[in-house]
Coordinates of C-alpha atoms in Angstrom, one line a residue:
Chain M
M1 CA 2.0 18.4 4.3
L2 CA 0.1 21.6 5.3
K3 CA 1.4 23.7 8.2
I4 CA -1.6 25.1 9.9
E5 CA -1.6 27.9 12.3
C6 CA -4.1 26.9 15.0
P7 CA -5.5 30.1 16.5
F8 CA -5.1 28.6 19.9
C9 CA -2.0 26.4 19.8
G10 CA 0.2 27.9 17.0
N11 CA 1.8 26.3 14.0
R12 CA 1.2 22.5 13.7
N13 CA 1.3 19.7 11.1
E14 CA -1.7 18.9 9.0
T15 CA -1.9 15.4 10.6
E16 CA -3.1 16.9 13.9
F17 CA -6.2 18.4 12.2
S18 CA -9.4 17.2 10.6
C19 CA -11.2 19.1 7.8
G20 CA -14.9 19.7 8.3
G21 CA -15.7 20.7 4.8
E22 CA -17.5 23.9 3.5
A23 CA -17.9 26.7 6.1
H24 CA -20.9 29.0 6.5
I25 CA -23.6 26.5 5.8
A26 CA -26.6 27.7 7.9
R27 CA -29.3 25.2 8.8
P28 CA -32.6 26.4 7.6
L29 CA -34.6 27.4 10.7
A30 CA -37.9 27.5 8.9
E31 CA -37.3 24.0 7.5
N32 CA -41.0 23.2 7.5
K33 CA -41.6 26.1 5.1
I34 CA -39.1 25.0 2.4
T35 CA -39.3 22.2 -0.1
D36 CA -37.3 19.0 0.0
L37 CA -35.3 20.3 -2.9
A38 CA -34.3 23.5 -1.1
F39 CA -33.5 21.5 2.0
S40 CA -31.2 19.2 0.0
E41 CA -29.2 22.3 -0.9
Y42 CA -28.4 22.6 2.8
L43 CA -27.9 18.9 3.4
F44 CA -26.0 17.7 0.4
M45 CA -25.0 20.3 -2.2
R46 CA -21.5 21.6 -1.7
D47 CA -19.4 24.4 -3.0
N48 CA -16.4 22.8 -4.7
P49 CA -14.4 25.6 -6.2
K50 CA -11.1 25.4 -8.1
G51 CA -9.6 28.3 -6.3
V52 CA -10.4 29.9 -3.0
F53 CA -12.4 27.7 -0.7
L54 CA -13.8 28.6 2.7
E55 CA -13.8 25.6 5.0
R56 CA -13.9 24.5 8.6
W57 CA -11.1 22.7 10.4
C58 CA -10.7 21.2 13.8
H59 CA -7.5 20.7 15.8
T60 CA -8.6 17.1 16.6
S61 CA -5.3 16.0 18.1
G62 CA -4.7 19.2 19.9
C63 CA -7.1 21.7 21.6
R64 CA -10.0 20.1 19.7
R65 CA -11.4 23.5 18.8
W66 CA -12.9 24.5 15.5
F67 CA -11.9 27.5 13.3
N68 CA -12.5 28.6 9.7
M69 CA -9.9 28.8 6.9
A70 CA -9.7 30.3 3.5
R71 CA -7.5 28.1 1.3
D72 CA -6.7 27.9 -2.4
T73 CA -7.5 24.4 -3.6
V74 CA -5.0 24.5 -6.4
S75 CA -1.9 25.9 -4.7
H76 CA -3.0 24.8 -1.2
E77 CA -2.0 28.3 0.0
I78 CA -3.7 29.2 3.3
I79 CA -5.0 32.7 2.8
E80 CA -6.6 33.4 6.1
I81 CA -7.6 31.7 9.3
Y82 CA -10.5 33.2 11.3
A83 CA -12.8 32.3 14.2
M84 CA -16.0 30.3 14.0
G85 CA -19.0 32.6 13.7
Q86 CA -16.8 35.2 11.9
K87 CA -16.7 36.1 8.2
P88 CA -13.4 36.3 6.2
K89 CA -11.6 39.6 6.5
T90 CA -9.2 39.5 3.5
A91 CA -10.4 40.8 0.1
I92 CA -9.9 37.4 -1.4
G93 CA -11.8 35.7 1.4
K94 CA -14.7 38.2 1.3
K95 CA -15.0 37.7 -2.5
A96 CA -15.2 34.0 -2.0
F97 CA -17.9 34.4 0.6
L98 CA -20.1 36.8 -1.3
S99 CA -19.8 35.0 -4.7
N100 CA -20.8 31.6 -3.2
W101 CA -24.2 30.5 -4.8
R102 CA -25.4 29.6 -1.3
R103 CA -25.8 33.2 -0.3
K104 CA -28.8 33.3 -2.7
S105 CA -30.1 29.8 -2.1
K106 CA -33.5 29.1 -0.7
A107 CA -32.0 27.1 2.2
E108 CA -29.9 30.0 3.3
T109 CA -32.7 32.6 2.9
A110 CA -34.8 30.3 5.1
S111 CA -32.0 30.2 7.7
T112 CA -32.5 33.8 9.0
P113 CA -34.0 33.6 12.5
I114 CA -37.7 33.9 12.7
K115 CA -38.8 37.2 14.2
R116 CA -40.9 36.5 17.3
T117 CA -43.3 39.2 18.5
A118 CA -43.2 40.1 22.1
K119 CA -46.0 38.8 24.2
Chain J
M1 CA -30.7 -6.6 -9.3
A2 CA -31.9 -4.7 -12.4
K3 CA -31.9 -6.8 -15.5
T4 CA -31.6 -5.2 -19.0
H5 CA -30.7 -6.7 -22.3
L6 CA -27.0 -6.3 -22.8
D7 CA -26.5 -4.8 -26.2
R8 CA -22.8 -4.8 -26.9
G9 CA -23.1 -2.7 -30.0
T10 CA -21.8 -3.2 -33.5
G11 CA -18.4 -4.3 -32.1
G12 CA -15.0 -4.5 -33.5
L13 CA -13.8 -2.2 -36.2
T14 CA -16.2 -1.8 -39.1
Q15 CA -13.3 -1.0 -41.5
K16 CA -12.0 -4.5 -42.0
S17 CA -8.7 -3.4 -43.6
K18 CA -7.8 -1.6 -40.4
R19 CA -8.5 -4.5 -38.0
Y20 CA -5.6 -5.7 -35.8
S21 CA -5.0 -9.4 -36.2
I22 CA -2.2 -11.9 -36.3
F23 CA -2.1 -11.3 -40.1
S24 CA -1.8 -7.5 -39.8
L25 CA 1.0 -8.1 -37.2
A26 CA 2.8 -10.3 -39.7
R27 CA 2.2 -7.9 -42.6
N28 CA 3.5 -4.9 -40.6
A29 CA 6.5 -6.9 -39.2
A30 CA 7.6 -7.4 -42.8
S31 CA 7.8 -3.6 -43.2
Y32 CA 9.6 -3.1 -39.9
H33 CA 6.4 -1.7 -38.3
Q34 CA 6.8 1.5 -40.3
N35 CA 3.4 1.5 -41.9
W36 CA 0.9 1.0 -39.1
Q37 CA -2.2 3.2 -39.7
Q38 CA -3.1 6.0 -37.4
A39 CA -5.3 4.7 -34.5
W40 CA -7.7 7.7 -34.8
R41 CA -7.9 11.0 -36.8
H42 CA -6.9 14.4 -35.4
A43 CA -10.3 16.0 -35.8
E44 CA -11.0 19.7 -35.8
P45 CA -14.5 20.8 -34.5
K46 CA -17.3 21.1 -37.0
P47 CA -19.8 24.0 -36.4
A48 CA -22.6 21.6 -35.2
Y49 CA -23.1 18.1 -33.8
D50 CA -26.1 16.0 -32.7
A51 CA -24.3 15.5 -29.4
V52 CA -21.1 16.5 -27.7
I53 CA -19.3 14.6 -24.9
I54 CA -17.1 16.7 -22.7
G55 CA -14.2 14.7 -21.2
G56 CA -11.9 12.2 -23.0
G57 CA -11.2 9.8 -20.2
G58 CA -12.4 6.2 -20.3
H59 CA -16.0 7.0 -19.3
G60 CA -16.3 9.8 -21.9
L61 CA -14.8 7.7 -24.7
A62 CA -17.0 4.7 -23.8
T63 CA -20.0 7.0 -23.9
A64 CA -19.1 8.2 -27.3
Y65 CA -18.4 4.7 -28.5
Y66 CA -21.7 3.2 -27.3
L67 CA -23.7 6.3 -28.6
A68 CA -22.3 5.4 -32.0
S69 CA -22.3 1.6 -31.9
V70 CA -25.5 0.9 -29.9
H71 CA -27.6 3.9 -30.7
G72 CA -26.3 4.7 -34.2
I73 CA -25.7 8.4 -33.3
T74 CA -22.5 9.1 -35.1
N75 CA -22.5 12.8 -35.7
I76 CA -20.9 13.5 -32.3
A77 CA -17.8 15.1 -30.9
L78 CA -15.7 14.3 -27.9
I79 CA -13.9 17.3 -26.4
E80 CA -10.9 16.8 -24.2
K81 CA -9.0 19.6 -22.4
G82 CA -5.6 17.7 -22.5
W83 CA -4.9 14.4 -24.0
L84 CA -7.0 11.2 -24.0
G85 CA -6.8 9.2 -20.8
G86 CA -4.6 11.9 -19.2
G87 CA -6.8 12.3 -16.1
N88 CA -7.9 9.7 -13.7
T89 CA -8.0 7.0 -16.5
G90 CA -4.2 7.2 -16.5
R91 CA -3.9 7.7 -12.7
N92 CA -5.7 4.8 -11.1
T93 CA -4.7 1.3 -9.9
T94 CA -6.8 -0.5 -12.7
I95 CA -8.8 -2.7 -10.3
I96 CA -12.0 -4.2 -11.6
R97 CA -14.6 -5.9 -9.5
S98 CA -18.4 -6.0 -9.0
N99 CA -18.7 -7.3 -5.4
Y100 CA -20.9 -4.5 -4.1
M101 CA -23.7 -5.0 -1.5
W102 CA -26.7 -3.0 -2.6
D103 CA -28.8 -4.1 -5.5
E104 CA -28.4 -0.8 -7.3
S105 CA -24.6 -1.1 -7.1
A106 CA -24.7 -4.7 -8.1
G107 CA -26.7 -3.6 -11.1
I108 CA -24.2 -1.1 -12.5
Y109 CA -20.9 -2.7 -11.5
E110 CA -21.9 -6.2 -12.7
H111 CA -23.2 -4.6 -15.9
A112 CA -19.7 -3.1 -16.3
L113 CA -18.0 -6.4 -15.5
K114 CA -20.1 -8.3 -18.1
L115 CA -18.9 -5.7 -20.7
W116 CA -15.3 -6.0 -19.6
E117 CA -15.6 -9.8 -20.3
G118 CA -15.3 -9.6 -24.1
L119 CA -14.3 -5.9 -24.4
S120 CA -11.1 -6.7 -26.2
Q121 CA -13.1 -8.5 -28.9
D122 CA -15.7 -5.7 -29.0
L123 CA -13.1 -3.1 -29.6
N124 CA -10.6 -5.1 -31.6
F125 CA -8.0 -3.8 -29.1
N126 CA -6.3 -5.8 -26.4
V127 CA -7.3 -4.1 -23.2
M128 CA -5.3 -6.8 -21.3
F129 CA -8.3 -7.6 -19.0
S130 CA -6.9 -10.1 -16.6
Q131 CA -9.4 -11.9 -14.3
R132 CA -6.7 -12.6 -11.6
G133 CA -9.2 -12.2 -8.7
V134 CA -9.6 -9.4 -6.2
L135 CA -8.9 -10.5 -2.6
T136 CA -10.1 -8.3 0.1
I137 CA -8.5 -8.9 3.5
I138 CA -10.1 -8.4 6.9
H139 CA -8.4 -7.2 10.0
S140 CA -10.9 -7.2 12.9
E141 CA -13.7 -9.3 14.4
H142 CA -16.2 -6.6 13.5
E143 CA -15.1 -6.5 9.9
L144 CA -15.2 -10.3 9.8
K145 CA -18.9 -10.4 10.7
E146 CA -19.7 -7.5 8.4
M147 CA -17.9 -9.4 5.6
S148 CA -20.1 -12.5 5.9
R149 CA -23.2 -10.4 5.7
R150 CA -21.8 -8.6 2.6
V151 CA -20.6 -11.8 0.9
H152 CA -24.0 -13.4 1.2
A153 CA -25.8 -10.3 -0.1
I154 CA -23.4 -10.2 -3.0
R155 CA -24.0 -13.9 -3.8
L156 CA -27.8 -13.4 -3.6
N157 CA -27.4 -11.0 -6.5
G158 CA -25.7 -13.7 -8.5
I159 CA -22.2 -12.3 -8.2
D160 CA -19.3 -14.6 -7.3
S161 CA -17.8 -14.1 -3.9
E162 CA -16.0 -16.6 -1.6
I163 CA -14.9 -16.4 2.0
L164 CA -11.3 -17.4 2.8
S165 CA -9.6 -18.3 6.0
P166 CA -6.1 -16.9 6.9
T167 CA -4.5 -20.2 6.0
E168 CA -6.3 -20.3 2.6
I169 CA -5.1 -16.8 2.0
K170 CA -1.5 -17.7 2.9
K171 CA -1.7 -20.6 0.4
M172 CA -2.9 -18.4 -2.3
V173 CA -0.5 -15.5 -1.5
P174 CA 2.6 -17.0 0.0
T175 CA 4.3 -13.6 0.5
I176 CA 1.6 -12.3 3.0
N177 CA 2.4 -12.2 6.7
I178 CA -0.5 -13.8 8.7
D179 CA 1.2 -13.4 12.1
P180 CA -1.7 -12.5 14.5
N181 CA 0.4 -10.1 16.4
I182 CA 0.8 -7.4 13.7
R183 CA -0.9 -4.0 13.7
Y184 CA -3.4 -5.2 11.0
P185 CA -3.6 -9.0 11.4
V186 CA -5.1 -11.0 8.6
M187 CA -8.3 -12.6 10.1
G188 CA -9.9 -13.7 6.9
G189 CA -10.9 -12.4 3.6
F190 CA -13.1 -12.7 0.5
I191 CA -12.3 -13.0 -3.1
Q192 CA -14.1 -12.3 -6.4
K193 CA -12.4 -14.5 -8.9
R194 CA -14.0 -12.8 -11.9
G195 CA -12.4 -9.5 -10.7
G196 CA -8.9 -8.4 -11.8
T197 CA -7.1 -5.7 -13.7
A198 CA -6.9 -4.2 -17.2
R199 CA -4.5 -1.9 -18.9
H200 CA -5.8 1.6 -18.4
D201 CA -4.2 3.3 -21.5
A202 CA -5.4 0.5 -23.7
V203 CA -9.0 1.1 -22.5
A204 CA -8.9 4.7 -23.5
W205 CA -7.1 4.0 -26.8
G206 CA -9.3 1.1 -27.7
Y207 CA -12.5 3.1 -27.2
A208 CA -11.1 6.1 -29.0
R209 CA -10.0 4.0 -32.0
A210 CA -13.4 2.2 -32.2
A211 CA -15.4 5.4 -31.7
D212 CA -13.3 7.2 -34.4
D213 CA -13.9 4.3 -36.8
L214 CA -17.6 4.8 -36.4
G215 CA -17.3 8.5 -37.2
V216 CA -16.9 10.2 -33.8
D217 CA -14.7 13.4 -33.9
I218 CA -12.2 13.2 -31.1
I219 CA -10.9 16.7 -30.4
Q220 CA -8.0 17.0 -28.0
N221 CA -6.4 20.1 -26.5
C222 CA -9.7 21.9 -26.5
E223 CA -11.0 23.3 -23.3
V224 CA -14.7 24.0 -22.6
T225 CA -15.0 27.6 -21.4
G226 CA -18.8 28.0 -21.2
L227 CA -22.2 26.3 -21.8
R228 CA -24.7 28.3 -23.9
R229 CA -28.4 27.9 -23.4
T230 CA -31.7 29.4 -24.5
G231 CA -34.2 29.3 -21.7
K232 CA -34.2 25.7 -20.4
Q233 CA -32.6 24.2 -23.5
I234 CA -28.8 23.8 -24.0
T235 CA -27.8 25.2 -27.4
G236 CA -24.1 24.7 -27.5
I237 CA -20.7 24.9 -25.9
E238 CA -18.0 27.6 -25.9
T239 CA -14.5 26.1 -26.3
T240 CA -11.0 27.4 -26.9
K241 CA -11.5 26.2 -30.5
G242 CA -14.7 28.2 -30.9
F243 CA -18.4 27.7 -30.4
I244 CA -19.9 24.3 -31.2
K245 CA -23.7 24.1 -31.7
T246 CA -25.5 21.1 -30.2
Q247 CA -28.7 20.2 -28.5
K248 CA -27.2 17.5 -26.2
V249 CA -24.2 17.8 -24.0
G250 CA -22.8 14.9 -21.8
C251 CA -20.4 16.0 -19.1
V252 CA -18.0 13.3 -18.0
V253 CA -15.2 15.2 -16.4
A254 CA -14.7 13.5 -12.9
G255 CA -12.8 15.9 -10.6
H256 CA -13.8 19.0 -12.6
S257 CA -17.6 18.3 -12.6
S258 CA -18.3 21.1 -10.2
V259 CA -16.4 23.6 -12.4
L260 CA -18.6 22.6 -15.4
A261 CA -21.8 22.6 -13.2
D262 CA -21.0 26.1 -12.1
M263 CA -21.0 27.2 -15.8
A264 CA -24.5 26.0 -16.0
N265 CA -25.5 27.2 -12.6
I266 CA -26.2 23.7 -11.4
R267 CA -25.4 22.4 -7.9
L268 CA -23.7 19.1 -7.3
P269 CA -23.0 17.3 -4.0
I270 CA -19.4 16.6 -5.2
A271 CA -16.2 17.2 -3.3
S272 CA -13.0 17.0 -5.4
R273 CA -10.2 15.2 -3.5
P274 CA -6.8 13.7 -4.5
L275 CA -6.5 9.9 -4.5
Q276 CA -2.9 8.7 -4.5
A277 CA -1.0 5.8 -5.9
L278 CA 2.6 4.7 -6.4
V279 CA 4.6 2.1 -8.3
S280 CA 7.8 0.3 -7.5
E281 CA 10.7 -0.8 -9.7
P282 CA 9.8 -3.9 -11.7
I283 CA 10.5 -7.3 -10.1
K284 CA 9.9 -10.9 -11.1
P285 CA 6.3 -12.3 -10.7
I286 CA 5.5 -12.5 -7.1
L287 CA 1.8 -11.7 -6.8
D288 CA -0.9 -13.1 -9.1
T289 CA -4.0 -11.5 -7.6
V290 CA -5.1 -8.1 -6.4
I291 CA -5.0 -7.5 -2.6
M292 CA -7.3 -4.9 -1.0
S293 CA -7.7 -3.8 2.5
N294 CA -10.5 -1.4 3.5
A295 CA -9.1 -0.9 7.1
V296 CA -5.7 0.1 5.9
H297 CA -7.0 1.8 2.7
M298 CA -4.6 -0.1 0.6
Y299 CA -4.6 -1.9 -2.7
L300 CA -1.7 -3.9 -4.0
S301 CA -1.2 -5.7 -7.3
Q302 CA 1.7 -6.5 -9.7
S303 CA 1.6 -5.0 -13.2
D304 CA 2.5 -7.1 -16.3
K305 CA 5.7 -5.2 -16.4
G306 CA 6.5 -6.4 -12.8
E307 CA 6.0 -3.2 -10.9
M308 CA 4.2 -3.4 -7.6
V309 CA 1.3 -1.0 -7.9
L310 CA 0.1 0.4 -4.5
G311 CA -3.0 2.6 -4.1
A312 CA -3.7 4.7 -1.0
G313 CA -6.8 6.3 0.5
V314 CA -8.4 9.6 -0.4
D315 CA -7.1 12.9 1.1
K316 CA -9.1 14.5 3.8
Y317 CA -9.5 18.0 2.2
N318 CA -10.6 19.3 -1.2
S319 CA -7.9 19.9 -3.8
Y320 CA -7.5 20.3 -7.5
A321 CA -3.7 19.8 -7.3
Q322 CA -2.8 16.4 -8.7
S323 CA -0.4 15.5 -6.0
G324 CA -1.8 14.7 -2.6
S325 CA -0.7 14.9 1.0
W326 CA 2.2 12.8 2.2
P327 CA 0.8 11.3 5.4
I328 CA -1.8 9.4 3.4
P329 CA 0.7 7.1 1.5
E330 CA 2.9 7.0 4.5
H331 CA 0.2 5.4 6.6
M332 CA -0.6 2.9 3.8
I333 CA 3.0 2.0 3.2
A334 CA 3.6 1.3 6.9
A335 CA 0.7 -1.2 7.0
A336 CA 1.6 -2.7 3.6
V337 CA 5.2 -3.3 4.6
E338 CA 4.1 -5.2 7.7
L339 CA 1.6 -7.3 5.7
F340 CA 4.1 -7.9 2.9
P341 CA 7.6 -7.6 4.4
F342 CA 9.3 -8.0 1.0
L343 CA 8.0 -4.6 0.0
S344 CA 10.4 -2.9 2.4
R345 CA 13.3 -3.6 0.0
L346 CA 11.7 -2.1 -3.0
R347 CA 12.4 1.4 -4.4
M348 CA 9.4 3.3 -5.4
L349 CA 9.7 4.9 -8.9
R350 CA 6.6 7.0 -9.3
H351 CA 4.0 8.6 -7.1
W352 CA 1.0 10.6 -8.2
G353 CA -2.5 11.8 -7.4
G354 CA -5.7 12.0 -9.4
I355 CA -8.6 14.3 -8.5
V356 CA -11.6 12.2 -7.8
D357 CA -15.2 13.4 -7.5
T358 CA -16.5 12.0 -4.2
C359 CA -20.2 11.9 -3.5
P360 CA -21.9 11.9 0.0
D361 CA -23.1 8.3 -0.5
A362 CA -20.0 7.1 -2.4
S363 CA -22.2 6.3 -5.4
P364 CA -22.1 7.9 -8.8
I365 CA -24.5 10.4 -10.4
I366 CA -25.8 9.5 -13.9
S367 CA -28.4 12.0 -14.4
K368 CA -30.5 14.5 -16.4
T369 CA -30.5 18.0 -15.1
D370 CA -33.0 20.9 -15.0
I371 CA -31.6 22.0 -18.3
N372 CA -32.9 20.1 -21.3
G373 CA -30.1 18.3 -23.1
L374 CA -27.5 18.7 -20.4
Y375 CA -26.5 15.4 -18.7
F376 CA -24.0 14.7 -16.0
N377 CA -22.0 11.5 -15.3
C378 CA -19.9 12.0 -12.3
G379 CA -19.4 11.2 -8.6
W380 CA -17.6 7.9 -9.2
G381 CA -15.1 9.0 -6.6
T382 CA -12.5 6.4 -5.9
G383 CA -14.2 3.7 -8.0
G384 CA -14.4 4.9 -11.6
F385 CA -12.1 2.7 -13.6
K386 CA -13.8 -0.6 -12.9
S387 CA -17.1 0.8 -14.2
T388 CA -15.8 2.4 -17.4
P389 CA -17.7 0.2 -19.9
G390 CA -20.9 0.1 -17.8
S391 CA -20.9 3.8 -17.1
G392 CA -20.4 4.7 -20.8
H393 CA -23.1 2.2 -21.8
V394 CA -25.9 3.5 -19.6
F395 CA -24.9 7.1 -20.0
A396 CA -25.1 6.7 -23.8
D397 CA -28.5 5.2 -23.4
L398 CA -29.6 8.1 -21.2
I399 CA -28.3 10.7 -23.7
A400 CA -29.8 8.9 -26.7
N401 CA -33.3 8.3 -25.2
D402 CA -33.4 11.3 -22.8
R403 CA -34.6 8.9 -20.0
P404 CA -32.6 6.7 -17.7
N405 CA -32.8 2.9 -18.1
S406 CA -33.4 0.7 -15.1
I407 CA -29.7 0.5 -14.2
A408 CA -29.1 4.3 -14.3
L409 CA -32.5 5.3 -12.7
P410 CA -31.3 5.0 -9.0
Y411 CA -28.3 7.3 -9.8
S412 CA -30.3 10.4 -10.6
L413 CA -29.5 13.7 -8.9
K414 CA -33.1 13.4 -7.6
R415 CA -31.9 11.0 -4.9
F416 CA -30.5 13.8 -2.9
E417 CA -34.0 15.4 -2.8
T418 CA -35.9 12.2 -2.1
G419 CA -33.3 10.8 0.3
Y420 CA -33.1 7.5 -1.6
L421 CA -29.3 7.3 -1.2
I422 CA -27.2 4.3 -2.2
D423 CA -24.8 4.2 0.7
E424 CA -21.7 2.3 -0.4
H425 CA -19.3 3.7 2.2
G426 CA -19.2 0.2 3.7
A427 CA -18.1 -1.3 0.4
A428 CA -15.5 1.0 0.3
G429 CA -15.8 4.7 0.8
V430 CA -12.2 4.7 0.1
A431 CA -11.0 1.3 -1.2
H432 CA -13.7 1.5 -3.8

C-alpha cells in the first residue's frame, strides 16, 4: 500500500486515490495541421519507463483535486509530489521530464499555443 | 470471423527415440528414472541466425516452435533474460477460453483454442489441457442484458456459449452461494464448455522441447541490452553474451515491451501493470469448472494438486515490481468468500504478481514496425496465457512472410493511427 502525501489533505492511503497515468501530455492545439500518426502519439502512445515515471493522481475519495507525482516504477518510491501545471523540481524528476521522447514529438511541438496577431 | 487454414506443423518430436510414450515410461522405470534424456540442450549463441526471438515465455517459445515446424526456418535462436516460463507464463491462473464478442477477437482466440485442442499430441508433451468449462457469473440486471447480447454474438461466430440461470449454476457448482441478498448476488451466467485450464509450466517446457528438437537454440540467462540497425533495417542484437547478427527480430517480452521498444526508439501504447494471483493449501476436489466474475474481478479454479487458484484484477498504477498492491486481492477475496463461504477456512500459501502489458483497447499488438525486420507481439494484458498457441502461430507467420495473415492483420500498430480499435474492455478489461 502506497502512502501518498496529498498536497491539500496530508498523508493518506493509496485506496483514497486514483491514478491518471502519464503527466505532461499536451493536447496538440494545431491538430488540423498534424498527421493522424502524430495525433496518435498524443492520444494513445504512452511513456512506460522502468524507473522514474511522472504521473497524475487525483485524491478521489478526499478533496478530489489533482496533482503530479514522480515515482519509481520498480521500488515504488515517491520521489516528488508537485502541483498541476508545474514541472518537477528534483534533479531526478527534471531528468525524467527532459529525457521523455514526448518532448521532441510532433504532437507536443504542435501543442505550443498559436501566436495571434493583434487586430 | 477470419478463416485461415490451420497448419499445425510437423508435430510431435521428429527424433523418434526421444519421444515420450507408455513404452519410454516403462523402459525408464526399469532403470529407476535415472536415464531420462535432457528435454532441451543448453545452447550458447552462434554469431548469426536467420531470426532471433526475444522472450522465452509461452508466446516466444510457441513462435520459435511454429517458425521451425510450420515455416521450416530452423536456424533461429530464442533469447531469455531469466529462465523459461519464469515471467507471466509461470504467474497466471491458466484459464483458456475463446468467448470474445468482436469478430477480430473471435478470430485469434478461437484460432488458439483450436490449437490447444490437440497440442499435447502436437508437442508429444502432456500440457494437461482440461476442458472443464469456464463459467462467467453475472451480478446485476445491466450485466445480465449485456451478457445475452454477448452470448448471441459469440454464438454467431460459431463459438460455443450457453446461458445459465442461478439454479442451473447452483446445480453445476454446489458450493456457490446464490442468496439474492449478498453484495454480489448471482443473477445468472454463461459457460463455454470447451474452455478450461492447462498446466502453464508444461506449455513452456513442451514448446521448448519440441522447438529444440527441430534445431532452435534456446539461450537462457542472456539479456538483450540493445538493438543494432543500419538505416531502416535491423542488423542484430546486443546481449550480455555478445552480439548476435540477424535480419529478423521478434520481440515477445510482455511487461518489458516498452523497455525494448525504447531501445529501437519506437513508441507503444502499453502500460505495464501488476496482475495478482494467489493459491490456497491443497484440498479434496470441490470445484470442477472455472469461475469468473467481471464485476468482482475474480477468477477461481482448483488445480490438479487441489489448490484453490484465485486471480485478482489489475493494479491501477504502472509498476515493474512483480508484487502488486494489497487492496486489490483484498477486494477480490472479500467477494469470493461471500460467493464461496468455504473459502474463508482456507489458508493461502502463495501470492504473487506478474507484469502485464495493458493496451488502451485491451487487445494485443501483433505487428511489423517502421524498422524492417523488427516485429512486436505484445499488449496481451491480462489475457495472454489462453492465446499462447494462437499468438505464436500467427506471429511466426508474420515473421516468416513479412506480412500479417488475416487473423493478425487487425492487430497491427496502425490501428492506433486509423482508429480501428478492437475494444474488448467489455469482455474483460480485467477478467480477460
